[in-house]
mmCIF file of C-alpha atoms in Angstrom:
data_model
loop_
_atom_site.group_PDB
_atom_site.id
_atom_site.type_symbol
_atom_site.label_atom_id
_atom_site.label_comp_id
_atom_site.label_asym_id
_atom_site.label_seq_id
_atom_site.Cartn_x
_atom_site.Cartn_y
_atom_site.Cartn_z
ATOM 1 C CA MET I 133 -13.515 -16.565 25.852
ATOM 2 C CA LEU I 134 -10.306 -14.867 24.714
ATOM 3 C CA GLU I 135 -9.631 -14.697 20.980
ATOM 4 C CA LYS I 136 -6.610 -16.753 19.981
ATOM 5 C CA LYS I 137 -3.954 -14.488 18.523
ATOM 6 C CA GLU I 138 -2.345 -15.894 15.410
ATOM 7 C CA ILE I 139 1.185 -14.672 14.740
ATOM 8 C CA LEU I 140 2.500 -14.651 11.191
ATOM 9 C CA ASP I 141 5.148 -17.311 10.548
ATOM 10 C CA VAL I 142 7.686 -15.069 8.851
ATOM 11 C CA GLU I 143 10.088 -17.923 8.121
ATOM 12 C CA LYS I 144 7.370 -19.769 6.218
ATOM 13 C CA VAL I 145 6.481 -16.617 4.281
ATOM 14 C CA ILE I 146 10.110 -16.216 3.227
ATOM 15 C CA ARG I 147 10.389 -19.897 2.264
ATOM 16 C CA ASP I 148 7.237 -19.627 0.155
ATOM 17 C CA PHE I 149 8.619 -16.492 -1.489
ATOM 18 C CA GLU I 150 11.872 -18.257 -2.356
ATOM 19 C CA VAL I 151 9.985 -21.187 -3.889
ATOM 20 C CA LEU I 152 7.824 -18.887 -6.013
ATOM 21 C CA THR I 153 10.626 -16.678 -7.285
ATOM 22 C CA LYS I 154 13.035 -19.530 -8.062
ATOM 23 C CA ASP I 155 10.424 -20.978 -10.417
ATOM 24 C CA ALA I 156 9.074 -17.657 -11.661
ATOM 25 C CA GLU I 157 8.607 -18.703 -15.294
ATOM 26 C CA ASN I 158 6.344 -21.652 -14.477
ATOM 27 C CA VAL I 159 4.553 -19.715 -11.736
ATOM 28 C CA GLN I 160 3.793 -16.969 -14.245
ATOM 29 C CA ARG I 161 2.367 -19.469 -16.728
ATOM 30 C CA GLU I 162 0.182 -21.013 -14.017
ATOM 31 C CA THR I 163 -0.939 -17.604 -12.786
ATOM 32 C CA LEU I 164 -1.985 -16.549 -16.283
ATOM 33 C CA LYS I 165 -3.796 -19.862 -16.695
ATOM 34 C CA MET I 166 -5.734 -19.264 -13.459
ATOM 35 C CA ILE I 167 -6.649 -15.718 -14.490
ATOM 36 C CA LEU I 168 -7.900 -16.829 -17.895
ATOM 37 C CA GLU I 169 -9.773 -19.861 -16.540
ATOM 38 C CA GLU I 170 -11.497 -17.828 -13.829
ATOM 39 C CA ASN I 171 -12.435 -15.064 -16.243
ATOM 40 C CA GLY I 172 -12.844 -16.969 -19.495
ATOM 41 C CA CYS I 173 -16.606 -16.529 -19.439
ATOM 42 C CA ALA I 174 -16.287 -12.739 -19.263
ATOM 43 C CA GLU I 175 -17.541 -10.807 -22.262
ATOM 44 C CA TYR I 176 -14.206 -9.030 -22.781
ATOM 45 C CA LEU I 177 -12.233 -12.255 -23.227
ATOM 46 C CA GLN I 178 -15.033 -14.004 -25.122
ATOM 47 C CA ASN I 179 -14.790 -11.353 -27.832
ATOM 48 C CA LEU I 180 -11.037 -11.826 -28.341
ATOM 49 C CA GLY I 181 -11.059 -15.376 -29.696
ATOM 50 C CA LEU I 182 -9.051 -17.190 -27.041
ATOM 51 C CA ASN I 183 -11.555 -20.065 -27.182
ATOM 52 C CA GLY I 184 -10.454 -21.519 -23.871
ATOM 53 C CA ARG I 185 -6.713 -21.310 -24.497
ATOM 54 C CA THR I 186 -4.658 -20.215 -21.477
ATOM 55 C CA ASP I 187 -1.033 -20.322 -22.654
ATOM 56 C CA PRO I 188 1.042 -17.096 -22.837
ATOM 57 C CA GLU I 189 1.570 -17.405 -26.589
ATOM 58 C CA SER I 190 -2.168 -17.488 -27.363
ATOM 59 C CA PHE I 191 -2.827 -14.773 -24.798
ATOM 60 C CA LYS I 192 -0.310 -12.409 -26.404
ATOM 61 C CA ALA I 193 -1.592 -13.184 -29.896
ATOM 62 C CA CYS I 194 -5.268 -12.600 -29.060
ATOM 63 C CA VAL I 195 -5.360 -10.051 -26.239
ATOM 64 C CA PRO I 196 -4.164 -6.557 -27.197
ATOM 65 C CA LEU I 197 -2.180 -4.234 -24.956
ATOM 66 C CA VAL I 198 -4.565 -1.682 -23.529
ATOM 67 C CA THR I 199 -4.613 1.164 -21.044
ATOM 68 C CA HIS I 200 -7.230 2.008 -18.467
ATOM 69 C CA LYS I 201 -8.841 4.356 -20.970
ATOM 70 C CA ASP I 202 -9.524 1.402 -23.285
ATOM 71 C CA LEU I 203 -11.231 -0.537 -20.490
ATOM 72 C CA GLU I 204 -13.159 2.409 -19.118
ATOM 73 C CA PRO I 205 -16.435 1.684 -20.987
ATOM 74 C CA CYS I 206 -16.446 -1.886 -19.616
ATOM 75 C CA ILE I 207 -15.686 -0.710 -16.077
ATOM 76 C CA GLN I 208 -18.423 1.920 -16.322
ATOM 77 C CA ARG I 209 -20.935 -0.756 -17.293
ATOM 78 C CA VAL I 210 -19.908 -2.751 -14.222
ATOM 79 C CA ALA I 211 -20.283 0.338 -12.023
ATOM 80 C CA ASP I 212 -23.695 1.015 -13.573
ATOM 81 C CA GLY I 213 -24.948 -2.405 -12.515
ATOM 82 C CA ALA I 214 -24.596 -4.722 -15.513
ATOM 83 C CA PHE I 215 -25.332 -8.275 -14.353
ATOM 84 C CA SER I 216 -23.521 -10.266 -17.036
ATOM 85 C CA PRO I 217 -19.803 -11.058 -16.624
ATOM 86 C CA ILE I 218 -18.045 -8.235 -18.442
ATOM 87 C CA LEU I 219 -14.430 -8.155 -17.271
ATOM 88 C CA THR I 220 -14.384 -10.917 -14.669
ATOM 89 C CA GLY I 221 -16.085 -14.233 -14.154
ATOM 90 C CA LYS I 222 -16.905 -13.440 -10.540
ATOM 91 C CA PRO I 223 -18.980 -10.372 -9.693
ATOM 92 C CA ILE I 224 -17.181 -7.140 -8.867
ATOM 93 C CA THR I 225 -18.607 -5.837 -5.601
ATOM 94 C CA THR I 226 -16.335 -2.858 -4.978
ATOM 95 C CA ILE I 227 -14.754 -0.116 -7.071
ATOM 96 C CA SER I 228 -11.515 1.629 -6.133
ATOM 97 C CA ILE I 229 -11.245 5.306 -7.027
ATOM 98 C CA SER I 230 -7.646 6.000 -7.954
ATOM 99 C CA SER I 231 -5.576 8.992 -6.933
ATOM 100 C CA GLY I 232 -4.372 9.308 -10.544
ATOM 101 C CA THR I 233 -6.487 10.866 -13.225
ATOM 102 C CA THR I 234 -7.613 9.858 -16.692
ATOM 103 C CA GLN I 235 -8.809 12.709 -18.896
ATOM 104 C CA GLY I 236 -9.131 14.936 -15.848
ATOM 105 C CA LYS I 237 -11.168 12.589 -13.679
ATOM 106 C CA PRO I 238 -10.348 9.792 -11.187
ATOM 107 C CA LYS I 239 -10.082 6.255 -12.481
ATOM 108 C CA PHE I 240 -12.518 3.537 -11.482
ATOM 109 C CA VAL I 241 -10.612 0.301 -10.830
ATOM 110 C CA PRO I 242 -12.390 -3.026 -10.109
ATOM 111 C CA PHE I 243 -11.607 -4.479 -6.682
ATOM 112 C CA ASN I 244 -12.538 -8.000 -5.564
ATOM 113 C CA ASP I 245 -11.545 -10.676 -3.036
ATOM 114 C CA GLU I 246 -8.630 -11.838 -5.181
ATOM 115 C CA MET I 247 -7.237 -8.307 -5.290
ATOM 116 C CA MET I 248 -7.519 -8.086 -1.509
ATOM 117 C CA GLU I 249 -5.606 -11.335 -1.138
ATOM 118 C CA THR I 250 -2.784 -10.121 -3.384
ATOM 119 C CA THR I 251 -2.626 -6.958 -1.256
ATOM 120 C CA LEU I 252 -2.263 -9.032 1.899
ATOM 121 C CA GLN I 253 0.352 -11.258 0.264
ATOM 122 C CA ILE I 254 2.448 -8.191 -0.565
ATOM 123 C CA PHE I 255 2.029 -6.918 3.005
ATOM 124 C CA ARG I 256 2.990 -10.274 4.540
ATOM 125 C CA THR I 257 6.010 -10.730 2.279
ATOM 126 C CA SER I 258 7.565 -7.329 2.920
ATOM 127 C CA PHE I 259 6.783 -7.609 6.646
ATOM 128 C CA ALA I 260 8.543 -10.975 6.848
ATOM 129 C CA PHE I 261 11.755 -9.500 5.444
ATOM 130 C CA ARG I 262 11.426 -6.338 7.578
ATOM 131 C CA ASN I 263 10.914 -8.359 10.695
ATOM 132 C CA LYS I 264 14.164 -10.246 10.173
ATOM 133 C CA GLU I 265 16.052 -6.943 10.071
ATOM 134 C CA PHE I 266 13.954 -4.991 12.573
ATOM 135 C CA PRO I 267 11.966 -7.445 14.707
ATOM 136 C CA ILE I 268 8.870 -6.186 16.486
ATOM 137 C CA GLU I 269 6.748 -8.070 18.972
ATOM 138 C CA ASN I 270 3.897 -7.436 21.392
ATOM 139 C CA GLY I 271 3.614 -3.818 20.367
ATOM 140 C CA ARG I 272 1.447 -1.389 18.492
ATOM 141 C CA ALA I 273 1.778 0.708 15.364
ATOM 142 C CA LEU I 274 1.146 4.422 15.106
ATOM 143 C CA GLN I 275 -0.496 4.361 11.695
ATOM 144 C CA PHE I 276 -1.653 7.574 10.127
ATOM 145 C CA ILE I 277 -4.301 5.888 8.035
ATOM 146 C CA TYR I 278 -7.640 7.290 6.946
ATOM 147 C CA SER I 279 -10.654 5.778 5.269
ATOM 148 C CA SER I 280 -12.828 8.199 3.383
ATOM 149 C CA LYS I 281 -16.538 7.551 3.144
ATOM 150 C CA GLN I 282 -17.551 5.077 0.494
ATOM 151 C CA ILE I 283 -20.145 6.083 -2.071
ATOM 152 C CA LYS I 284 -22.464 3.922 -4.129
ATOM 153 C CA THR I 285 -22.311 3.802 -7.884
ATOM 154 C CA LYS I 286 -25.375 3.911 -10.099
ATOM 155 C CA GLY I 287 -25.405 0.119 -10.017
ATOM 156 C CA GLY I 288 -25.181 -0.083 -6.226
ATOM 157 C CA LEU I 289 -21.490 -0.990 -5.922
ATOM 158 C CA PHE I 290 -19.459 0.485 -3.080
ATOM 159 C CA ALA I 291 -16.759 2.849 -4.345
ATOM 160 C CA GLY I 292 -13.947 4.427 -2.384
ATOM 161 C CA THR I 293 -10.227 5.029 -2.470
ATOM 162 C CA ALA I 294 -8.085 1.920 -2.791
ATOM 163 C CA THR I 295 -6.829 2.351 0.777
ATOM 164 C CA SER I 296 -10.390 2.757 2.065
ATOM 165 C CA ASN I 297 -11.392 -0.521 0.444
ATOM 166 C CA VAL I 298 -8.404 -2.248 2.041
ATOM 167 C CA PHE I 299 -8.883 -0.746 5.513
ATOM 168 C CA ARG I 300 -12.600 -1.556 5.527
ATOM 169 C CA ASN I 301 -12.018 -5.185 4.596
ATOM 170 C CA SER I 302 -12.393 -7.546 7.566
ATOM 171 C CA GLN I 303 -9.174 -9.320 6.593
ATOM 172 C CA PHE I 304 -7.063 -6.185 7.032
ATOM 173 C CA ARG I 305 -7.244 -5.920 10.824
ATOM 174 C CA LYS I 306 -6.779 -9.681 11.158
ATOM 175 C CA ALA I 307 -3.623 -9.463 9.033
ATOM 176 C CA MET I 308 -2.276 -6.500 11.020
ATOM 177 C CA LYS I 309 -2.759 -8.445 14.254
ATOM 178 C CA ALA I 310 -0.897 -11.414 12.806
ATOM 179 C CA MET I 311 1.929 -9.072 11.789
ATOM 180 C CA GLN I 312 1.865 -7.467 15.259
ATOM 181 C CA SER I 313 1.293 -4.149 13.497
ATOM 182 C CA GLU I 314 -2.195 -3.315 14.744
ATOM 183 C CA CYS I 315 -3.051 0.379 14.668
ATOM 184 C CA CYS I 316 -3.130 1.981 18.112
ATOM 185 C CA SER I 317 -6.152 4.077 17.084
ATOM 186 C CA PRO I 318 -9.724 2.734 17.232
ATOM 187 C CA ASP I 319 -11.709 2.165 14.042
ATOM 188 C CA GLU I 320 -13.839 5.229 14.721
ATOM 189 C CA VAL I 321 -10.743 7.389 14.259
ATOM 190 C CA ILE I 322 -9.621 5.629 11.073
ATOM 191 C CA PHE I 323 -13.107 5.871 9.562
ATOM 192 C CA GLY I 324 -13.883 9.336 10.895
ATOM 193 C CA PRO I 325 -15.429 11.824 8.427
ATOM 194 C CA ASP I 326 -12.987 14.671 9.134
ATOM 195 C CA PHE I 327 -9.313 14.220 8.219
ATOM 196 C CA HIS I 328 -7.993 16.824 10.656
ATOM 197 C CA GLN I 329 -9.953 15.394 13.583
ATOM 198 C CA SER I 330 -8.713 11.892 12.774
ATOM 199 C CA LEU I 331 -5.114 13.113 12.517
ATOM 200 C CA TYR I 332 -5.351 14.802 15.927
ATOM 201 C CA CYS I 333 -6.739 11.613 17.469
ATOM 202 C CA HIS I 334 -4.048 9.459 15.844
ATOM 203 C CA LEU I 335 -1.425 11.654 17.526
ATOM 204 C CA LEU I 336 -3.260 11.452 20.845
ATOM 205 C CA CYS I 337 -3.536 7.651 20.662
ATOM 206 C CA GLY I 338 0.159 7.411 19.860
ATOM 207 C CA LEU I 339 1.022 9.426 22.960
ATOM 208 C CA ILE I 340 -1.300 7.382 25.163
ATOM 209 C CA PHE I 341 0.441 4.174 24.012
ATOM 210 C CA HIS I 342 3.844 5.816 23.551
ATOM 211 C CA GLU I 343 5.864 3.043 25.185
ATOM 212 C CA GLU I 344 4.152 0.349 23.086
ATOM 213 C CA ILE I 345 4.673 2.016 19.700
ATOM 214 C CA GLN I 346 7.193 -0.021 17.696
ATOM 215 C CA LEU I 347 6.630 1.420 14.233
ATOM 216 C CA VAL I 348 5.268 4.599 12.707
ATOM 217 C CA SER I 349 3.681 4.314 9.275
ATOM 218 C CA SER I 350 1.347 5.756 6.696
ATOM 219 C CA SER I 351 0.569 5.093 3.070
ATOM 220 C CA PHE I 352 2.906 7.909 1.986
ATOM 221 C CA ALA I 353 5.880 9.736 3.483
ATOM 222 C CA TYR I 354 4.035 13.020 3.024
ATOM 223 C CA SER I 355 1.330 11.934 5.476
ATOM 224 C CA ILE I 356 3.903 11.206 8.197
ATOM 225 C CA VAL I 357 5.595 14.573 7.709
ATOM 226 C CA LEU I 358 2.217 16.316 7.800
ATOM 227 C CA ALA I 359 1.307 14.492 11.010
ATOM 228 C CA PHE I 360 4.385 15.678 12.889
ATOM 229 C CA ARG I 361 4.186 19.191 11.462
ATOM 230 C CA THR I 362 0.686 19.207 12.916
ATOM 231 C CA PHE I 363 2.102 17.920 16.208
ATOM 232 C CA GLU I 364 4.364 20.991 16.380
ATOM 233 C CA GLN I 365 1.228 23.152 16.342
ATOM 234 C CA VAL I 366 -1.026 21.173 18.699
ATOM 235 C CA TRP I 367 1.311 19.455 21.164
ATOM 236 C CA GLU I 368 0.327 21.697 24.068
ATOM 237 C CA GLU I 369 -3.345 20.995 23.435
ATOM 238 C CA LEU I 370 -2.582 17.259 23.317
ATOM 239 C CA CYS I 371 -0.829 17.570 26.664
ATOM 240 C CA ASP I 372 -3.873 19.350 28.128
ATOM 241 C CA ASP I 373 -6.105 16.478 26.954
ATOM 242 C CA ILE I 374 -3.810 13.908 28.552
ATOM 243 C CA ARG I 375 -3.415 15.881 31.787
ATOM 244 C CA GLU I 376 -7.142 16.405 32.299
ATOM 245 C CA GLY I 377 -8.379 13.219 30.665
ATOM 246 C CA VAL I 378 -10.855 15.267 28.621
ATOM 247 C CA LEU I 379 -10.834 15.449 24.822
ATOM 248 C CA THR I 380 -10.562 18.860 23.182
ATOM 249 C CA SER I 381 -13.728 20.441 21.818
ATOM 250 C CA ARG I 382 -12.150 20.489 18.338
ATOM 251 C CA ILE I 383 -13.240 16.825 18.026
ATOM 252 C CA THR I 384 -16.948 17.052 17.241
ATOM 253 C CA PHE I 385 -17.942 13.704 15.685
ATOM 254 C CA PRO I 386 -19.799 11.773 18.440
ATOM 255 C CA PRO I 387 -18.540 8.235 17.599
ATOM 256 C CA VAL I 388 -14.932 9.487 17.619
ATOM 257 C CA ARG I 389 -15.425 11.312 20.932
ATOM 258 C CA SER I 390 -17.004 8.209 22.439
ATOM 259 C CA ALA I 391 -14.181 5.940 21.268
ATOM 260 C CA MET I 392 -11.471 8.307 22.511
ATOM 261 C CA ALA I 393 -13.195 8.697 25.886
ATOM 262 C CA LYS I 394 -12.601 4.978 26.498
ATOM 263 C CA LEU I 395 -8.839 5.486 26.058
ATOM 264 C CA LEU I 396 -8.297 8.895 27.588
ATOM 265 C CA LYS I 397 -7.831 9.037 31.361
ATOM 266 C CA PRO I 398 -6.205 11.787 33.437
ATOM 267 C CA ASN I 399 -2.413 11.286 33.335
ATOM 268 C CA PRO I 400 -0.535 14.399 34.488
ATOM 269 C CA GLU I 401 2.747 12.480 34.709
ATOM 270 C CA LEU I 402 2.628 11.591 31.004
ATOM 271 C CA ALA I 403 1.645 15.151 30.081
ATOM 272 C CA ASP I 404 4.577 16.548 32.067
ATOM 273 C CA MET I 405 6.975 14.087 30.437
ATOM 274 C CA ILE I 406 5.810 15.043 26.921
ATOM 275 C CA GLU I 407 6.119 18.747 27.746
ATOM 276 C CA LYS I 408 9.654 18.244 29.036
ATOM 277 C CA LYS I 409 10.691 16.270 25.954
ATOM 278 C CA CYS I 410 9.194 18.771 23.517
ATOM 279 C CA SER I 411 10.719 21.751 25.312
ATOM 280 C CA GLY I 412 14.148 20.118 25.191
ATOM 281 C CA LEU I 413 14.226 19.481 21.437
ATOM 282 C CA ASN I 414 16.259 21.636 19.069
ATOM 283 C CA ASN I 415 13.964 22.597 16.175
ATOM 284 C CA TRP I 416 12.078 19.305 16.674
ATOM 285 C CA TYR I 417 15.055 17.203 15.600
ATOM 286 C CA GLY I 418 14.589 13.570 16.701
ATOM 287 C CA LEU I 419 10.953 14.143 17.686
ATOM 288 C CA ILE I 420 9.802 10.629 16.772
ATOM 289 C CA PRO I 421 12.262 8.590 18.897
ATOM 290 C CA GLU I 422 11.920 11.126 21.692
ATOM 291 C CA LEU I 423 8.164 10.544 21.881
ATOM 292 C CA PHE I 424 8.273 6.820 21.091
ATOM 293 C CA PRO I 425 11.421 5.332 22.648
ATOM 294 C CA ASN I 426 10.761 1.787 21.397
ATOM 295 C CA VAL I 427 10.111 2.648 17.750
ATOM 296 C CA LYS I 428 12.061 0.341 15.400
ATOM 297 C CA TYR I 429 11.423 1.989 12.023
ATOM 298 C CA ILE I 430 9.276 4.365 9.986
ATOM 299 C CA TYR I 431 7.404 2.895 7.032
ATOM 300 C CA GLY I 432 5.572 4.224 3.996
ATOM 301 C CA ILE I 433 5.939 4.852 0.280
ATOM 302 C CA MET I 434 9.034 7.057 0.059
ATOM 303 C CA THR I 435 10.080 6.745 -3.564
ATOM 304 C CA GLY I 436 9.149 8.773 -6.656
ATOM 305 C CA CYS I 437 7.250 11.935 -5.826
ATOM 306 C CA MET I 438 7.618 11.168 -2.099
ATOM 307 C CA GLU I 439 11.424 11.581 -2.111
ATOM 308 C CA PRO I 440 11.308 15.363 -1.492
ATOM 309 C CA TYR I 441 9.793 14.662 1.943
ATOM 310 C CA LEU I 442 12.675 12.460 3.085
ATOM 311 C CA LYS I 443 14.831 15.348 4.346
ATOM 312 C CA LYS I 444 12.123 16.539 6.739
ATOM 313 C CA LEU I 445 11.208 12.987 7.701
ATOM 314 C CA ARG I 446 14.842 12.224 8.582
ATOM 315 C CA HIS I 447 14.869 15.392 10.685
ATOM 316 C CA TYR I 448 11.988 14.039 12.760
ATOM 317 C CA ALA I 449 13.356 10.468 12.749
ATOM 318 C CA ALA I 450 17.027 11.140 13.625
ATOM 319 C CA ASP I 451 18.609 7.654 13.642
ATOM 320 C CA VAL I 452 15.376 5.678 13.272
ATOM 321 C CA PRO I 453 15.529 3.728 9.953
ATOM 322 C CA LEU I 454 13.252 4.805 7.108
ATOM 323 C CA ILE I 455 11.868 1.913 5.047
ATOM 324 C CA SER I 456 10.047 2.435 1.781
ATOM 325 C CA ALA I 457 6.828 0.492 1.322
ATOM 326 C CA ASP I 458 5.925 -1.751 -1.587
ATOM 327 C CA TYR I 459 5.616 -1.002 -5.308
ATOM 328 C CA GLY I 460 2.233 -0.844 -6.921
ATOM 329 C CA SER I 461 -0.036 1.133 -9.207
ATOM 330 C CA SER I 462 -3.707 1.989 -9.516
ATOM 331 C CA GLU I 463 -4.222 -1.306 -11.342
ATOM 332 C CA GLY I 464 -2.610 -3.504 -8.698
ATOM 333 C CA TRP I 465 0.484 -4.478 -6.764
ATOM 334 C CA ILE I 466 3.732 -5.355 -8.502
ATOM 335 C CA GLY I 467 6.545 -5.987 -6.033
ATOM 336 C CA ALA I 468 7.561 -6.185 -2.370
ATOM 337 C CA ASN I 469 10.492 -4.476 -0.675
ATOM 338 C CA ILE I 470 12.604 -7.430 0.463
ATOM 339 C CA ASN I 471 15.736 -5.357 1.179
ATOM 340 C CA PRO I 472 14.498 -3.146 4.016
ATOM 341 C CA SER I 473 17.997 -2.170 5.151
ATOM 342 C CA LEU I 474 18.493 -0.108 1.977
ATOM 343 C CA PRO I 475 17.695 3.620 2.205
ATOM 344 C CA PRO I 476 14.544 4.691 0.362
ATOM 345 C CA GLU I 477 16.563 6.317 -2.424
ATOM 346 C CA SER I 478 18.064 2.896 -3.223
ATOM 347 C CA ALA I 479 14.955 0.780 -2.641
ATOM 348 C CA THR I 480 14.542 -2.339 -4.777
ATOM 349 C CA TYR I 481 11.474 -4.499 -5.264
ATOM 350 C CA ALA I 482 10.936 -8.159 -6.046
ATOM 351 C CA VAL I 483 8.001 -8.985 -8.299
ATOM 352 C CA LEU I 484 5.721 -11.643 -6.786
ATOM 353 C CA PRO I 485 5.045 -13.953 -9.741
ATOM 354 C CA ASN I 486 1.725 -15.321 -8.474
ATOM 355 C CA ILE I 487 -0.188 -12.067 -7.898
ATOM 356 C CA GLY I 488 -0.648 -11.284 -11.582
ATOM 357 C CA TYR I 489 0.816 -11.834 -15.015
ATOM 358 C CA PHE I 490 3.570 -9.333 -15.817
ATOM 359 C CA GLU I 491 5.111 -8.190 -19.049
ATOM 360 C CA PHE I 492 7.663 -5.440 -19.585
ATOM 361 C CA ILE I 493 7.943 -3.009 -22.482
ATOM 362 C CA PRO I 494 11.562 -1.845 -22.959
ATOM 363 C CA LEU I 495 11.861 1.911 -23.107
ATOM 364 C CA LYS I 496 12.783 3.257 -26.530
ATOM 365 C CA GLU I 497 16.345 4.210 -25.577
ATOM 366 C CA ASN I 498 16.954 0.625 -24.414
ATOM 367 C CA VAL I 499 15.804 -0.699 -27.788
ATOM 368 C CA GLU I 500 17.925 1.770 -29.747
ATOM 369 C CA GLU I 501 21.008 1.028 -27.668
ATOM 370 C CA HIS I 502 20.509 -2.721 -28.164
ATOM 371 C CA MET I 503 20.145 -2.234 -31.936
ATOM 372 C CA GLN I 504 23.298 -0.133 -32.076
ATOM 373 C CA GLU I 505 25.169 -2.886 -30.265
ATOM 374 C CA ASN I 506 24.098 -5.234 -33.045
ATOM 375 C CA GLY I 507 25.118 -2.839 -35.827
ATOM 376 C CA ASN I 508 21.563 -1.916 -36.826
ATOM 377 C CA VAL I 509 20.849 1.785 -37.208
ATOM 378 C CA SER I 510 17.340 1.527 -38.728
ATOM 379 C CA PHE I 511 15.182 2.499 -35.758
ATOM 380 C CA LEU I 512 11.968 3.382 -37.548
ATOM 381 C CA SER I 513 10.753 -0.158 -38.145
ATOM 382 C CA MET I 514 11.543 -1.356 -34.646
ATOM 383 C CA GLU I 515 8.706 -1.171 -32.094
ATOM 384 C CA PRO I 516 9.639 -2.443 -28.627
ATOM 385 C CA LYS I 517 7.902 -5.730 -27.868
ATOM 386 C CA PRO I 518 6.999 -6.786 -24.335
ATOM 387 C CA VAL I 519 9.230 -9.335 -22.637
ATOM 388 C CA ASP I 520 8.288 -11.728 -19.863
ATOM 389 C CA LEU I 521 9.243 -11.416 -16.216
ATOM 390 C CA THR I 522 12.179 -13.790 -16.530
ATOM 391 C CA GLU I 523 13.468 -12.077 -19.684
ATOM 392 C CA VAL I 524 14.161 -8.613 -18.262
ATOM 393 C CA ARG I 525 17.761 -7.404 -18.467
ATOM 394 C CA VAL I 526 19.608 -5.936 -15.488
ATOM 395 C CA GLY I 527 20.200 -2.212 -15.831
ATOM 396 C CA GLU I 528 17.435 -1.524 -18.324
ATOM 397 C CA GLU I 529 14.174 0.362 -17.795
ATOM 398 C CA TYR I 530 10.719 -0.895 -18.671
ATOM 399 C CA GLU I 531 7.068 -0.009 -18.582
ATOM 400 C CA VAL I 532 5.153 -2.669 -16.658
ATOM 401 C CA ILE I 533 2.071 -4.396 -18.085
ATOM 402 C CA ILE I 534 -0.229 -5.902 -15.484
ATOM 403 C CA THR I 535 -2.866 -8.548 -16.075
ATOM 404 C CA ASN I 536 -4.524 -9.301 -12.765
ATOM 405 C CA PHE I 537 -7.450 -11.094 -11.149
ATOM 406 C CA GLY I 538 -9.567 -7.919 -11.091
ATOM 407 C CA GLY I 539 -10.030 -7.698 -14.838
ATOM 408 C CA GLU I 540 -7.328 -5.066 -15.322
ATOM 409 C CA MET I 541 -4.989 -5.479 -18.278
ATOM 410 C CA SER I 542 -3.102 -2.245 -18.633
ATOM 411 C CA CYS I 543 0.239 -0.475 -18.563
ATOM 412 C CA SER I 544 1.868 1.089 -15.538
ATOM 413 C CA PRO I 545 5.060 3.194 -15.680
#
């Protein structure tokens, strides 16, 4: 019996987004209430004297602003196998290992079903707005995604990178199918133990399904640039694999070889076409649309420290639009890119008011400027106080405070 394919109703997603954001203040209050009710039995909150109160005023009065460093002892107890509710009411079953560092070591960040759902909500929301601008249908995605091996903590919890925890979740592939963005590579490639072997196989899968590829993506712009720089070095070997229908000996992991053997069949016509296209390029300009004629856009995080890679990525992309992915931090997601037509350098993000409770600390220069406007020059006694989501001022800069369903209450720049 064929599996019924559910397609995401993008119009409904956009309608739901509009409803949430138009009533952001009340949604934020309800979201905080849910977080505090679900986690009220946790030791951390029990010790702060909330006594069952869930309103923002009581929350701000009782719960101090903290960073990950402050919560680290509690998170370590969870990782070590403590059975009592420490940070969350529901058990934490997975730990994300961040790419950032705290005191020279990776951060452990709790990850649970609620955090996975907020991840998928961000993905669905940004996809809905992208698909109105750049519609895709009945295609595949060339996704340079990798899932490192999970380890077990002292307490028996699975721990891995945040992306690994997302990619290994059963809901991820289901969501990608609904968004018609399913990776063209088999799971064995995504979860392969060797990055370079997985990258080679991603490129090979993309070429095999070259006419079906409608988007190229990765978590970060750097990964896409690296992939096509690698292509420049191995394209002739890829063509040999396609021509002969036999995978190169550089791929040594048996499950990956077995999975690729099911896709790879002798196709000299495709190999000849790729060779002709590559030989005709001038310094690899426009490589991506040349290889994948139906590609609609290229997608990944392209802001912040990823901006230096945009020049090279545009070289490979030619006229194919670059769209920056969503805005988040180690502690959780913050906003979705709902203006995909903007270039990455001008990307803006809309905070989803139901995925966490957000506060914003004005940067010092904002506070000083505001005080000067009001004729007050005594800066020393003025500490910036957090403002709520609906109280932010256009044109000012803030540090974001996240309180989420995973027990994280910390600051993110």
